[in-house]
Tab-separated table of C-alpha atoms and ligand atoms in Angstrom:
chain	number	residue	atom	x	y	z
A	40	MET	CA	4.003	13.373	-0.882
A	41	GLY	CA	3.103	16.357	-3.031
A	42	GLU	CA	1.569	18.301	-0.186
A	43	SER	CA	4.264	20.936	0.209
A	44	ILE	CA	6.134	22.587	-2.633
A	45	ARG	CA	9.159	23.059	-0.339
A	46	GLN	CA	9.589	19.316	0.057
A	47	ARG	CA	9.305	18.418	-3.607
A	48	LYS	CA	13.045	18.132	-4.295
A	49	GLU	CA	13.552	15.960	-1.248
A	50	GLU	CA	10.625	13.708	-2.171
A	51	VAL	CA	11.883	13.168	-5.715
A	52	ALA	CA	15.370	12.406	-4.365
A	53	ALA	CA	13.949	9.882	-1.879
A	54	LEU	CA	11.991	8.050	-4.579
A	55	ARG	CA	15.060	8.028	-6.847
A	56	LEU	CA	17.242	6.600	-4.112
A	57	GLY	CA	14.567	3.957	-3.495
A	58	ILE	CA	14.664	2.948	-7.158
A	59	ASP	CA	18.480	2.775	-7.013
A	60	LEU	CA	18.137	0.377	-4.074
A	61	GLY	CA	15.528	-1.794	-5.788
A	62	LEU	CA	12.416	-0.353	-4.108
A	63	THR	CA	10.733	-0.057	-7.462
A	64	LEU	CA	7.085	-0.402	-6.489
A	65	ILE	CA	5.772	3.138	-6.063
A	66	ASP	CA	2.336	3.724	-4.585
A	67	THR	CA	0.460	6.918	-5.374
A	68	ALA	CA	-3.097	8.129	-6.013
A	69	GLU	CA	-4.975	10.877	-7.790
A	70	MET	CA	-5.986	12.083	-4.326
A	71	TYR	CA	-2.485	12.633	-2.914
A	72	GLY	CA	-1.544	16.296	-3.042
A	73	ASP	CA	-4.460	16.751	-5.447
A	74	GLY	CA	-2.496	15.122	-8.248
A	75	VAL	CA	0.899	16.612	-7.358
A	76	ALA	CA	2.136	13.313	-5.871
A	77	GLU	CA	1.719	11.709	-9.297
A	78	GLU	CA	3.779	14.527	-10.842
A	79	ILE	CA	6.516	13.858	-8.299
A	80	VAL	CA	6.487	10.172	-9.229
A	81	ALA	CA	6.812	11.166	-12.910
A	82	GLU	CA	9.900	13.227	-12.096
A	83	ALA	CA	11.414	10.422	-10.029
A	84	VAL	CA	10.955	7.668	-12.619
A	85	GLU	CA	12.052	9.767	-15.620
A	86	GLY	CA	14.367	7.668	-17.770
A	87	ARG	CA	13.682	4.579	-15.646
A	88	ARG	CA	9.989	4.024	-16.134
A	89	ASP	CA	10.378	0.413	-17.271
A	90	ALA	CA	12.236	-0.515	-14.087
A	91	CYS	CA	9.345	0.680	-11.923
A	92	PHE	CA	5.949	-0.693	-10.990
A	93	ILE	CA	3.567	2.232	-10.522
A	94	VAL	CA	0.417	1.851	-8.457
A	95	SER	CA	-2.234	4.565	-8.552
A	96	LYS	CA	-5.839	4.866	-7.387
A	97	VAL	CA	-9.136	6.218	-8.571
A	98	LEU	CA	-11.264	8.105	-6.062
A	99	PRO	CA	-14.643	6.521	-5.313
A	100	GLU	CA	-16.455	9.655	-6.488
A	101	ASN	CA	-14.905	9.143	-9.942
A	102	SER	CA	-15.491	5.407	-10.081
A	103	THR	CA	-18.306	5.095	-12.627
A	104	ARG	CA	-17.227	3.390	-15.857
A	105	ALA	CA	-16.633	6.669	-17.728
A	106	GLY	CA	-15.308	8.393	-14.595
A	107	THR	CA	-12.741	5.660	-13.967
A	108	ILE	CA	-11.452	5.868	-17.525
A	109	ALA	CA	-11.270	9.672	-17.403
A	110	ALA	CA	-9.531	9.647	-13.994
A	111	CYS	CA	-6.985	7.148	-15.275
A	112	GLU	CA	-6.253	9.313	-18.296
A	113	ARG	CA	-5.666	12.331	-16.052
A	114	SER	CA	-3.335	10.231	-13.878
A	115	LEU	CA	-1.402	9.064	-16.948
A	116	ARG	CA	-0.863	12.669	-18.012
A	117	ARG	CA	0.432	13.634	-14.573
A	118	LEU	CA	2.574	10.493	-14.390
A	119	LYS	CA	3.892	11.151	-17.919
A	120	THR	CA	3.513	7.500	-18.821
A	121	ASP	CA	1.397	5.389	-21.151
A	122	ARG	CA	0.391	2.820	-18.535
A	123	ILE	CA	-0.255	2.257	-14.854
A	124	ASP	CA	0.976	-1.109	-13.602
A	125	LEU	CA	-1.690	-1.498	-10.937
A	126	TYR	CA	-4.813	0.629	-10.631
A	127	LEU	CA	-6.887	0.498	-7.453
A	128	LEU	CA	-10.302	1.682	-6.372
A	129	HIS	CA	-9.245	3.808	-3.347
A	130	TRP	CA	-12.244	2.812	-1.234
A	131	ARG	CA	-15.810	1.838	-1.902
A	132	GLY	CA	-18.086	4.617	-3.005
A	133	ARG	CA	-21.553	5.044	-4.356
A	134	PRO	CA	-21.107	3.825	-7.950
A	135	ARG	CA	-21.883	0.130	-8.369
A	136	LEU	CA	-18.839	-2.122	-8.423
A	137	GLU	CA	-19.878	-3.432	-11.847
A	138	GLU	CA	-19.398	0.095	-13.189
A	139	THR	CA	-15.864	0.402	-11.849
A	140	LEU	CA	-14.941	-3.090	-13.016
A	141	SER	CA	-16.253	-2.312	-16.465
A	142	GLY	CA	-13.981	0.764	-16.498
A	143	PHE	CA	-11.025	-1.338	-15.295
A	144	GLU	CA	-11.730	-3.894	-18.023
A	145	ALA	CA	-11.817	-1.247	-20.754
A	146	LEU	CA	-8.525	0.191	-19.463
A	147	SER	CA	-6.951	-3.289	-19.341
A	148	ASP	CA	-8.116	-4.086	-22.865
A	149	ALA	CA	-6.530	-0.852	-24.079
A	150	GLY	CA	-3.266	-1.706	-22.291
A	151	THR	CA	-3.576	1.437	-20.183
A	152	ILE	CA	-3.489	-0.521	-16.932
A	153	ARG	CA	-1.781	-3.868	-16.451
A	154	TYR	CA	-3.621	-5.035	-13.327
A	155	TRP	CA	-6.370	-3.711	-11.108
A	156	GLY	CA	-7.308	-4.141	-7.488
A	157	VAL	CA	-9.059	-2.496	-4.574
A	158	SER	CA	-8.220	-0.707	-1.350
A	159	ASN	CA	-9.948	-0.546	2.030
A	160	PHE	CA	-12.256	-3.435	1.119
A	161	ASP	CA	-13.441	-5.516	4.068
A	162	VAL	CA	-14.472	-9.183	3.834
A	163	GLN	CA	-18.043	-8.351	2.873
A	164	ASP	CA	-16.907	-5.986	0.107
A	165	MET	CA	-14.504	-8.635	-1.179
A	166	GLY	CA	-17.329	-11.182	-1.154
A	167	GLU	CA	-19.510	-8.871	-3.218
A	168	LEU	CA	-16.617	-8.213	-5.581
A	169	TYR	CA	-15.899	-11.898	-5.993
A	170	ALA	CA	-19.523	-12.648	-6.792
A	171	LEU	CA	-19.199	-10.546	-9.938
A	172	LYS	CA	-18.045	-12.104	-13.184
A	173	ARG	CA	-14.859	-10.032	-13.389
A	174	GLY	CA	-14.328	-9.877	-9.610
A	175	PRO	CA	-11.736	-12.658	-9.266
A	176	VAL	CA	-9.439	-10.749	-11.652
A	177	CYS	CA	-8.673	-8.423	-8.692
A	178	VAL	CA	-4.985	-8.830	-7.728
A	179	THR	CA	-4.783	-7.144	-4.327
A	180	ASP	CA	-6.535	-5.379	-1.481
A	181	GLN	CA	-4.516	-2.470	-0.052
A	182	VAL	CA	-5.408	-2.035	3.616
A	183	LEU	CA	-4.147	-0.636	6.908
A	184	TYR	CA	-1.923	-3.240	8.558
A	185	ASN	CA	0.830	-2.960	11.130
A	186	LEU	CA	1.657	-4.256	14.631
A	187	ARG	CA	-0.989	-1.997	16.162
A	188	ARG	CA	-3.600	-2.699	13.514
A	189	ARG	CA	-3.804	-6.457	13.243
A	190	GLY	CA	-7.580	-6.657	12.783
A	191	ILE	CA	-7.368	-8.182	9.293
A	192	GLU	CA	-5.791	-11.325	10.767
A	193	ALA	CA	-9.221	-12.333	12.104
A	194	GLY	CA	-11.030	-12.214	8.784
A	195	LEU	CA	-9.789	-10.420	5.712
A	196	LEU	CA	-6.283	-11.869	5.670
A	197	PRO	CA	-7.338	-15.558	5.772
A	198	TRP	CA	-10.122	-14.786	3.281
A	199	CYS	CA	-7.564	-13.327	0.860
A	200	ARG	CA	-5.069	-16.114	1.571
A	201	ASP	CA	-7.630	-18.752	0.646
A	202	ARG	CA	-7.949	-17.059	-2.725
A	203	ARG	CA	-4.244	-16.255	-3.128
A	204	ILE	CA	-4.783	-12.512	-3.063
A	205	PRO	CA	-1.725	-10.706	-1.632
A	206	ILE	CA	-2.258	-7.777	0.728
A	207	MET	CA	-0.583	-4.385	0.380
A	208	ALA	CA	-0.067	-3.053	3.906
A	209	TYR	CA	-0.349	0.718	4.097
A	210	SER	CA	0.921	2.856	7.004
A	211	PRO	CA	3.172	-0.065	8.044
A	212	ILE	CA	4.836	2.014	10.762
A	213	GLU	CA	1.552	3.620	11.829
A	214	GLN	CA	2.678	6.970	10.392
A	215	GLY	CA	5.590	7.016	12.813
A	216	ARG	CA	3.523	6.385	15.956
A	217	LEU	CA	5.041	2.924	16.469
A	218	LEU	CA	8.611	4.130	16.599
A	219	ARG	CA	9.020	4.737	20.329
A	220	ASP	CA	7.450	1.539	21.609
A	221	ARG	CA	9.514	-0.072	24.403
A	222	VAL	CA	9.219	-3.704	23.262
A	223	LEU	CA	9.855	-2.824	19.644
A	224	THR	CA	12.946	-0.968	20.837
A	225	ALA	CA	14.181	-4.032	22.750
A	226	VAL	CA	13.781	-6.246	19.669
A	227	ALA	CA	15.480	-3.601	17.522
A	228	ILE	CA	18.494	-3.461	19.850
A	229	ARG	CA	18.948	-7.252	19.564
A	230	HIS	CA	19.058	-6.949	15.770
A	231	ARG	CA	21.145	-3.740	15.750
A	232	ALA	CA	18.247	-2.314	13.822
A	233	THR	CA	15.751	0.515	14.253
A	234	THR	CA	12.164	0.167	15.436
A	235	ALA	CA	10.887	1.114	11.968
A	236	GLN	CA	12.900	-1.724	10.469
A	237	ILE	CA	11.479	-4.228	12.949
A	238	ALA	CA	7.918	-3.059	12.233
A	239	LEU	CA	8.532	-3.562	8.508
A	240	ALA	CA	10.294	-6.911	8.958
A	241	TRP	CA	7.374	-8.105	11.103
A	242	ALA	CA	4.877	-7.559	8.254
A	243	LEU	CA	7.293	-8.707	5.560
A	244	ARG	CA	7.945	-12.095	7.168
A	245	GLN	CA	4.669	-13.131	5.548
A	246	PRO	CA	5.342	-13.809	1.877
A	247	ASP	CA	1.929	-12.636	0.691
A	248	ILE	CA	2.187	-9.239	2.380
A	249	MET	CA	4.015	-6.279	0.896
A	250	VAL	CA	4.559	-2.992	2.689
A	251	ILE	CA	4.483	0.501	1.280
A	252	PRO	CA	6.158	2.793	3.824
A	253	LYS	CA	6.303	6.449	2.859
A	254	ALA	CA	9.769	7.914	3.285
A	255	ALA	CA	10.926	11.309	2.097
A	256	THR	CA	14.158	11.229	4.116
A	257	LEU	CA	17.122	9.546	2.430
A	258	ALA	CA	18.254	7.820	5.636
A	259	HIS	CA	14.744	6.382	6.077
A	260	VAL	CA	14.777	5.004	2.535
A	261	ARG	CA	18.095	3.251	3.204
A	262	GLU	CA	16.813	1.867	6.495
A	263	ASN	CA	13.617	0.605	4.926
A	264	ARG	CA	15.518	-1.199	2.193
A	265	ALA	CA	17.710	-2.874	4.800
A	266	ALA	CA	14.610	-4.079	6.665
A	267	LEU	CA	14.189	-6.658	3.907
A	268	ASP	CA	17.259	-8.465	5.242
A	269	ILE	CA	16.078	-8.788	8.853
A	270	ARG	CA	14.779	-12.185	9.999
A	271	LEU	CA	12.810	-12.091	13.234
A	272	THR	CA	13.203	-15.005	15.637
A	273	ASP	CA	10.453	-16.942	17.418
A	274	GLN	CA	11.407	-15.091	20.590
A	275	ASP	CA	11.010	-11.701	18.845
A	276	LEU	CA	7.622	-12.707	17.459
A	277	ALA	CA	6.416	-13.983	20.837
A	278	GLU	CA	7.425	-10.740	22.566
A	279	LEU	CA	5.765	-8.662	19.875
A	280	ASP	CA	2.594	-10.802	20.141
A	281	ARG	CA	2.402	-10.129	23.870
A	282	THR	CA	2.589	-6.365	23.373
A	283	PHE	CA	0.576	-6.235	20.151
A	284	PRO	CA	-1.778	-9.206	20.493
A	285	PRO	CA	-3.504	-10.662	17.454
A	286	PRO	CA	-7.262	-9.967	17.321
A	287	LYS	CA	-9.544	-12.395	19.163
A	288	ARG	CA	-12.534	-11.756	16.958
A	289	ARG	CA	-13.389	-10.056	13.714
A	290	GLY	CA	-14.108	-6.318	13.830
A	291	PRO	CA	-14.706	-3.722	11.151
A	292	LEU	CA	-11.770	-2.895	8.896
A	293	GLU	CA	-9.853	0.118	10.180
A	294	MET	CA	-8.857	2.918	7.834
A	295	LEU	CA	-6.551	5.929	8.066
B	189	NAP	N1	-5.048	3.085	0.406
B	189	NAP	C1	-5.171	3.950	1.375
B	189	NAP	O1	-6.289	4.330	1.790
B	189	NAP	C2	-3.930	4.529	2.031
B	189	NAP	C3	-4.043	5.249	3.230
B	189	NAP	C4	-2.848	5.740	3.820
B	189	NAP	C5	-1.619	5.520	3.190
B	189	NAP	N2	-1.565	4.828	2.011
B	189	NAP	C6	-0.274	4.582	1.319
B	189	NAP	O2	0.660	4.061	2.245
B	189	NAP	C7	1.839	4.859	2.257
B	189	NAP	C8	2.438	4.881	3.637
B	189	NAP	O3	1.513	5.199	4.618
B	189	NAP	P1	1.640	6.445	5.607
B	189	NAP	O4	2.428	7.538	5.013
B	189	NAP	O5	0.247	6.737	6.053
B	189	NAP	O6	2.372	5.839	6.888
B	189	NAP	P2	3.787	5.157	7.188
B	189	NAP	O7	4.469	4.728	5.968
B	189	NAP	O8	3.502	4.178	8.265
B	189	NAP	O9	4.593	6.371	7.888
B	189	NAP	C9	5.183	7.423	7.178
B	189	NAP	C10	6.003	8.259	8.170
B	189	NAP	O10	7.048	7.460	8.707
B	189	NAP	C11	8.296	8.080	8.513
B	189	NAP	N3	9.295	7.027	8.229
B	189	NAP	C12	9.420	6.261	7.125
B	189	NAP	N4	10.453	5.402	7.237
B	189	NAP	C13	10.991	5.643	8.460
B	189	NAP	C14	12.084	5.102	9.158
B	189	NAP	N5	12.832	4.120	8.648
B	189	NAP	N6	12.362	5.592	10.402
B	189	NAP	C15	11.615	6.563	10.955
B	189	NAP	N7	10.566	7.120	10.324
B	189	NAP	C16	10.251	6.675	9.096
B	189	NAP	C17	8.128	9.018	7.361
B	189	NAP	O11	9.038	10.090	7.503
B	189	NAP	P3	9.835	10.737	6.240
B	189	NAP	O12	8.811	11.002	5.189
B	189	NAP	O13	10.485	11.936	6.805
B	189	NAP	O14	10.864	9.745	5.775
B	189	NAP	C18	6.678	9.462	7.550
B	189	NAP	O15	6.607	10.515	8.490
B	189	NAP	C19	1.375	6.231	1.766
B	189	NAP	O16	2.437	6.951	1.209
B	189	NAP	C20	0.336	5.833	0.724
B	189	NAP	O17	1.001	5.530	-0.484
B	189	NAP	C21	-2.695	4.304	1.441
């Protein structure tokens, strides 16, 4: 969102409809649309800020202690709010993790952020994070996860599960590339649902996984909300496993 001025109205309307339907967690980042996505979120949550849970992210290049604090303040101005509910390091960069965590701690102490976490961290990064004094305060790892990108099941997901860290699955419908799959279509027909809904329901059947689909089309927002009510059967899951098999061994974390 925030990448084309022509779509702004539609994007705000989609976020507002999402809030109406209870989709109140909104994921954004200083990077998206060079800050414009955060301005769109501000417009969408106006008058309803307290009902929403806003997630934003600091770019690695800004993630020194002082840089993290300054980036957060810029985000707050664009978001027109006094706090970010969850603030993530977008991916690992050059600054030492201690630096970023020190920035997160200062922001938490000031009440400027409520929680912090990371994104695109693989098992080794999480291990390094957890070895730090403040590391276990991390509340989530936001990573690429969908039927076609199941790599985390062989390493990161169990690692996080053991420590009760929920995963935020980004690109849960593979940016639309999953939608025409034949097996997904067959499962969708059985549920009188769409393929996007089945892809979302597949990830959401796991209670410690949340999904953050991007939808700027009102019909997509409605569909995505309804995906929360779909329960996949053992037969559905077995068919999906045959077409999108779980990983046999651990590989590097994929990113988009
Ligand atoms: N942490 C990271 O590094 C990272 C990286 C990538 C993404 N993300 C986050 O994850 C969010 C989602 O990821 P994404 O945008 O890459 O991929 P995505 O959510 O898998 O796909 C978005 C695309 O799917 C379409 N769509 C949404 N719901 C649909 C439905 N029910 N039926 C058919 N099409 C549907 C959208 O169209 P319309 O817009 O027209 O509705 C859009 O073109 C992003 O907005 C961002 O917040 C994080």
